[in-house]
Amino acid sequence: MRITGIEIEQFGVWRDLSLTLDDGQLSVFYGPNEAGKSTLMRFIRGVLYGFREGERSRGRRGRRHESSVGMLTIEHEGELYEIRRASHDGSPGLVSVTSTGTERPGEEVLSELLHGTDEKLFESVFAFGLHELQELATLHEDDIAGHIYGSSLGPEGRRLLEISRKADRERVRLGGKSEESGRLQELLERESGLTKAVAEAGGKLVRHRDALAEQASCSENIASLKERQSGLHYQLRGHLFLERAFEPWNRIRENRAALEATPEVRSFPEDGLVRLDELDSELNSAVKCRDALLEEAEQFHDRAESISLDRQIEVHAATMQSFVDQREWVGELDERVRQAQQQHSELTVELERRREALGKEWADQRLAAVDTSPGAHIRLVRSARNYQRAGGRRARFRKRYDRLSDAYQLRLAEVEHAQEQLGEQSVDDAILETQRRLADVEELACLKIRESELKQRRFGIEQYLARMESRLPLPRWVYRMLGAFGVAGVILALVGVYAGLTTSVWGGLGYAFLALTLWIGSWALKTHFESDVRETIDELEDEMFSSDARLRETREAIVRFAGGKQSTDDEEGSESVLIAETVRRLSELEQLADLSRRVDGRRRRLSGMRARFQSMQREVNTVRQSWCELLKQFGLPETIRVDEAFETWQQVVEADALRLQAENVRQHLNTHADDLQSFQRRIEELGRRMDREDGGEKSPLDVLKRWETALRDFFEGRHRRRQLEGTEQSRRNEARVYQASIDEIKLKRSALLVQGGAATAEEFGQRALWADERIALEDAIAEANDELELAARTEPELAIVEEDLATFNNEENCECIRTINLELEDVELDLECGFEQLGRLKQEIATLESDRTSARLRFDREQVRAELRRAAVEWFGLELADQAFERIRESFEKTCQPKTLAGASQHLESLSCGRHRNIWTPLGKRLLYVDDEQQRSLRVEDLSGGAREQLFLAIRMAMVDDFAARGVELPFVLDDVLVNFDQLRTEAAVKTLLELVGRRQQVLFFTCHLHLAHLFESKGVEPIWLPSHNPPMQERRAG
């Protein structure tokens, strides 16, 4: 696949860009920084795989989801494709593929052209810039790393890797890792521990006797401690009971004394004091509200009497209001008159200025004579548009003709060069000769395939024939069954003879018939099986004879096609290589024939375009003459410049519009002035009736403003007076309601005092205090009694003694409790230690009595020593095997590297001018090493920045070669990847790229460095000079 043209309608900074790539495989694009090179590279990737979100609006601030539309022209296998993609809503875009040879959906055709590659692979291998080139991570994707490091190690590599991993696992198992112990260390530790245990196994009998004596002493000590603990618990319960019972007993005694000292109050009302306070508060509040309302009513009455109203205004208020309501209209009318006068003056001045700009000859009569109607403007615009379109079509057609002529000259040179290589033989004759050779090679391959099939068929027939011959004899059980049938037939025959002689002839005949049936059945069954097998064997022998005859014929034909030579196993696969070379040669010749036809077609097309250009020139002359006649018809000066004619036309239209506008303004001014004078006369008439000196010496607006103020004051005064009178009446009604509430509250207060047995409020409060105190004391006595009963129920074994409670001292009791608790803690600690010691002694005695470990320890020690010797022997064997494996591994890594790295080594040697000669990877690892000219192996991290970039570029070039060998043909796109190379290595890189192009690989190189463009130019590659960014609708061309 080769890109032959780039058309960008809109993408990033590019608008209407059209680039035609040369027929050569290398295209160099030059432009300064911010010229749009990276945008052009992203456009190629976007058309092939879809536009990305975020890059479509790059370079346009504040604009989101900008449209991205463009097309790539692709040449693939001699056929042209136009791949167009458009995105208007931020999506990857819709793709369409146009070709004369296909009608399939665009996505399907595009996937076939891209050979199923995805965008990640394209960016990592085929299209990248300096940033991607410097990163090793882009080459570590699974599918890409598989191409670099080899997807398979081969059977020998897999066996070596498996042996290495198995040996490492065994070595780790025996020796261990830094954080884990291995088998050898574990065995050594076990042997040391067992040796110490054997030494410690003696002298346990003495320890058993001492342990029994200690057990008896410990048991007696525990019994005495338990007895002492029980006595301390009983004493503690007594002291705690006294402490708990004393407090409620003391409260009961004190509260009973206070209750006897408090006077008794009978039938006192519940919450009486609170109710009395509420009634006093309500009474005071009601009295204050009543007095305040009466005072406010008097104030509102005085304020209402102080407001006075004008009698004349009250009589003519409606008429005055009607005039005041028209004040806004009068103001607008007065403003219109003033504005109309000012506008008329301005229009007159502007009209005179426009006349002077047009010239002295443009008087009112000439302005009025010019047709400025929309129809005339449309005619003028249509004529100008036709004139401009004719000129634009001629210019675009001329550019198109020049571009096609340049492309025709390039293709013609390519055809002549190819014809020189063919010599005197024509392209069609070369194609026919190559097709005949391809047919012969294909026939030879088919004959060899047929020979192989016949051999396999003959072998299968022989095997099947051998199996059938083994099945020819019947099984033994069949013979036994047939023998049984024969014996049964003889017996039945004898029985039939006997029956015929003794009983009946017909019975004898029946037995004889049955015997005959058994004999005939046995013979028929044997004959049937043997005849079927024999027939099958005969058929197989006939078929094998026929296969041998066809095999001999096929071999004779192979000898004829091979030129009298017998084919051997060493020539296996040569036919496929010969077919591939013949097909490639045939494809090149067909492309050359197609190119010749297209060159002839373009020559005829250029001839027709020259005639069409002459016709366009005549059309431009005709349209120009019509344009000048229309200007003369409209009274405008003749000119071929459309902008100048429209400028004069616009000035004439504006001047005529000003003249008409001034006339209309003058008519409106007279009408508004008459209406204003009529309204002023009506106002003067009403002023005379009201005996008001508002006179004609003032303007109507001032009079209406004064009347509006007077009416507003009159209405506000009348409204305030009515509000005050209503408020006065409302306050007096509220005061009467409060007076009734005061009388009711006084009655309730007197009844409450009588119920409490008091004459005054002070006496009522004292009686309420006595009643509350007695109730509180009775509740406290009941609560203390409940606590005392609860304490007695918790300790039923202890009795409450009045004398003990009377003589109770809390400090002494607390000191006793603290002392007892300390003694209990000491006893519990002693018991805990005693029980622990007793359990430990019992366990030790039991262990000593059941100990049989001495012999077992010695046996285990010998077992561990034997296993230790075996592990040591295995360890030394693994170490020797590891040394041998390392030598084998080094030899394998030098001779069995992946194909991609082998190709990359050649490219790297060319790029580095022989300084770095080999790239290799360790077995089973994804690491890269580079051998320099001194045979030193360097890691990627140890290389300089420039050498690392050369390494990554060489790997990608090798991957491109690998993909091309498998039929994946995609352009190789580079964005300024040589900027860090020195002059010598830059020239070597250019030479390497030209060699890559020589293998029919298309390369697109983008750069912003002028010296690189000149370097390619010196090598015979004409750079494409990217244009500057003009307005979006202007057509752009490169080169």
PDB file of C-alpha atoms in Angstrom, residues 777-875:
ATOM      1  CA  LEU A 777     -40.070  14.505 102.731  1.00  0.00           C
ATOM      2  CA  GLU A 778     -42.605  11.664 102.461  1.00  0.00           C
ATOM      3  CA  ASP A 779     -41.251  10.707  98.997  1.00  0.00           C
ATOM      4  CA  ALA A 780     -37.644  10.688 100.308  1.00  0.00           C
ATOM      5  CA  ILE A 781     -38.598   8.431 103.246  1.00  0.00           C
ATOM      6  CA  ALA A 782     -40.319   5.945 100.906  1.00  0.00           C
ATOM      7  CA  GLU A 783     -37.329   5.883  98.529  1.00  0.00           C
ATOM      8  CA  ALA A 784     -34.869   5.249 101.429  1.00  0.00           C
ATOM      9  CA  ASN A 785     -37.061   2.398 102.747  1.00  0.00           C
ATOM     10  CA  ASP A 786     -36.955   0.751  99.269  1.00  0.00           C
ATOM     11  CA  GLU A 787     -33.148   0.955  99.160  1.00  0.00           C
ATOM     12  CA  LEU A 788     -32.849  -0.527 102.664  1.00  0.00           C
ATOM     13  CA  GLU A 789     -35.143  -3.468 101.792  1.00  0.00           C
ATOM     14  CA  LEU A 790     -33.161  -4.124  98.594  1.00  0.00           C
ATOM     15  CA  ALA A 791     -29.896  -4.262 100.570  1.00  0.00           C
ATOM     16  CA  ALA A 792     -31.444  -6.734 103.044  1.00  0.00           C
ATOM     17  CA  ARG A 793     -32.661  -9.008 100.171  1.00  0.00           C
ATOM     18  CA  THR A 794     -29.179  -9.148  98.582  1.00  0.00           C
ATOM     19  CA  GLU A 795     -27.628 -10.502 101.838  1.00  0.00           C
ATOM     20  CA  PRO A 796     -30.254 -12.825 103.423  1.00  0.00           C
ATOM     21  CA  GLU A 797     -27.642 -14.424 105.703  1.00  0.00           C
ATOM     22  CA  LEU A 798     -26.886 -11.039 107.422  1.00  0.00           C
ATOM     23  CA  ALA A 799     -29.288  -9.166 109.762  1.00  0.00           C
ATOM     24  CA  ILE A 800     -29.708  -5.376 110.195  1.00  0.00           C
ATOM     25  CA  VAL A 801     -28.865  -4.439 113.827  1.00  0.00           C
ATOM     26  CA  GLU A 802     -29.937  -0.924 114.951  1.00  0.00           C
ATOM     27  CA  GLU A 803     -27.045  -0.613 117.424  1.00  0.00           C
ATOM     28  CA  ASP A 804     -24.452  -1.420 114.736  1.00  0.00           C
ATOM     29  CA  LEU A 805     -25.922   1.252 112.407  1.00  0.00           C
ATOM     30  CA  ALA A 806     -25.991   3.824 115.256  1.00  0.00           C
ATOM     31  CA  THR A 807     -22.316   3.280 116.041  1.00  0.00           C
ATOM     32  CA  PHE A 808     -21.257   3.008 112.330  1.00  0.00           C
ATOM     33  CA  ASN A 809     -18.080   4.943 111.308  1.00  0.00           C
ATOM     34  CA  ASN A 810     -17.667   5.196 107.540  1.00  0.00           C
ATOM     35  CA  GLU A 811     -13.895   5.906 107.554  1.00  0.00           C
ATOM     36  CA  GLU A 812     -13.083   2.938 109.773  1.00  0.00           C
ATOM     37  CA  ASN A 813     -15.352   0.682 107.687  1.00  0.00           C
ATOM     38  CA  CYS A 814     -13.659   1.775 104.413  1.00  0.00           C
ATOM     39  CA  GLU A 815     -10.216   1.137 105.904  1.00  0.00           C
ATOM     40  CA  CYS A 816     -11.264  -2.386 106.895  1.00  0.00           C
ATOM     41  CA  ILE A 817     -12.646  -3.073 103.385  1.00  0.00           C
ATOM     42  CA  ARG A 818      -9.408  -1.839 101.774  1.00  0.00           C
ATOM     43  CA  THR A 819      -7.288  -4.016 104.063  1.00  0.00           C
ATOM     44  CA  ILE A 820      -9.401  -7.112 103.386  1.00  0.00           C
ATOM     45  CA  ASN A 821      -9.222  -6.519  99.579  1.00  0.00           C
ATOM     46  CA  LEU A 822      -5.434  -6.263  99.730  1.00  0.00           C
ATOM     47  CA  GLU A 823      -5.225  -9.520 101.684  1.00  0.00           C
ATOM     48  CA  LEU A 824      -7.577 -11.199  99.139  1.00  0.00           C
ATOM     49  CA  GLU A 825      -5.419 -10.048  96.235  1.00  0.00           C
ATOM     50  CA  ASP A 826      -2.330 -11.475  97.891  1.00  0.00           C
ATOM     51  CA  VAL A 827      -4.119 -14.769  98.535  1.00  0.00           C
ATOM     52  CA  GLU A 828      -5.392 -14.961  94.922  1.00  0.00           C
ATOM     53  CA  LEU A 829      -1.896 -14.301  93.548  1.00  0.00           C
ATOM     54  CA  ASP A 830      -0.491 -17.024  95.815  1.00  0.00           C
ATOM     55  CA  LEU A 831      -3.226 -19.433  94.685  1.00  0.00           C
ATOM     56  CA  GLU A 832      -2.609 -18.648  91.005  1.00  0.00           C
ATOM     57  CA  CYS A 833       1.113 -19.258  91.388  1.00  0.00           C
ATOM     58  CA  GLY A 834       0.441 -22.440  93.335  1.00  0.00           C
ATOM     59  CA  PHE A 835      -1.944 -23.820  90.708  1.00  0.00           C
ATOM     60  CA  GLU A 836       0.487 -22.949  87.911  1.00  0.00           C
ATOM     61  CA  GLN A 837       3.316 -24.682  89.752  1.00  0.00           C
ATOM     62  CA  LEU A 838       1.112 -27.720  90.487  1.00  0.00           C
ATOM     63  CA  GLY A 839       0.032 -28.034  86.814  1.00  0.00           C
ATOM     64  CA  ARG A 840       3.587 -27.634  85.594  1.00  0.00           C
ATOM     65  CA  LEU A 841       4.768 -30.340  88.027  1.00  0.00           C
ATOM     66  CA  LYS A 842       1.982 -32.734  86.959  1.00  0.00           C
ATOM     67  CA  GLN A 843       2.796 -32.206  83.287  1.00  0.00           C
ATOM     68  CA  GLU A 844       6.499 -32.687  83.934  1.00  0.00           C
ATOM     69  CA  ILE A 845       5.870 -35.902  85.894  1.00  0.00           C
ATOM     70  CA  ALA A 846       3.614 -37.255  83.141  1.00  0.00           C
ATOM     71  CA  THR A 847       6.181 -36.372  80.485  1.00  0.00           C
ATOM     72  CA  LEU A 848       8.991 -38.003  82.420  1.00  0.00           C
ATOM     73  CA  GLU A 849       6.939 -41.147  83.022  1.00  0.00           C
ATOM     74  CA  SER A 850       6.021 -41.523  79.304  1.00  0.00           C
ATOM     75  CA  ASP A 851       9.363 -40.436  77.791  1.00  0.00           C
ATOM     76  CA  ARG A 852      10.640 -42.825  75.039  1.00  0.00           C
ATOM     77  CA  THR A 853      12.471 -40.227  72.948  1.00  0.00           C
ATOM     78  CA  SER A 854      16.126 -41.077  73.538  1.00  0.00           C
ATOM     79  CA  ALA A 855      16.230 -43.967  71.033  1.00  0.00           C
ATOM     80  CA  ARG A 856      13.947 -42.113  68.638  1.00  0.00           C
ATOM     81  CA  LEU A 857      16.229 -39.046  68.694  1.00  0.00           C
ATOM     82  CA  ARG A 858      19.316 -41.121  67.841  1.00  0.00           C
ATOM     83  CA  PHE A 859      17.430 -42.824  64.974  1.00  0.00           C
ATOM     84  CA  ASP A 860      16.199 -39.485  63.652  1.00  0.00           C
ATOM     85  CA  ARG A 861      19.718 -38.039  63.830  1.00  0.00           C
ATOM     86  CA  GLU A 862      21.126 -40.846  61.675  1.00  0.00           C
ATOM     87  CA  GLN A 863      18.260 -40.424  59.166  1.00  0.00           C
ATOM     88  CA  VAL A 864      18.918 -36.684  58.929  1.00  0.00           C
ATOM     89  CA  ARG A 865      22.663 -37.234  58.421  1.00  0.00           C
ATOM     90  CA  ALA A 866      21.991 -39.691  55.571  1.00  0.00           C
ATOM     91  CA  GLU A 867      19.575 -37.241  53.923  1.00  0.00           C
ATOM     92  CA  LEU A 868      22.124 -34.438  54.400  1.00  0.00           C
ATOM     93  CA  ARG A 869      24.762 -36.459  52.512  1.00  0.00           C
ATOM     94  CA  ARG A 870      22.338 -37.099  49.610  1.00  0.00           C
ATOM     95  CA  ALA A 871      21.377 -33.396  49.441  1.00  0.00           C
ATOM     96  CA  ALA A 872      25.045 -32.348  49.375  1.00  0.00           C
ATOM     97  CA  VAL A 873      25.783 -34.726  46.502  1.00  0.00           C
ATOM     98  CA  GLU A 874      22.743 -33.367  44.593  1.00  0.00           C
ATOM     99  CA  TRP A 875      23.839 -29.752  45.249  1.00  0.00           C
TER     100      TRP A 875
END
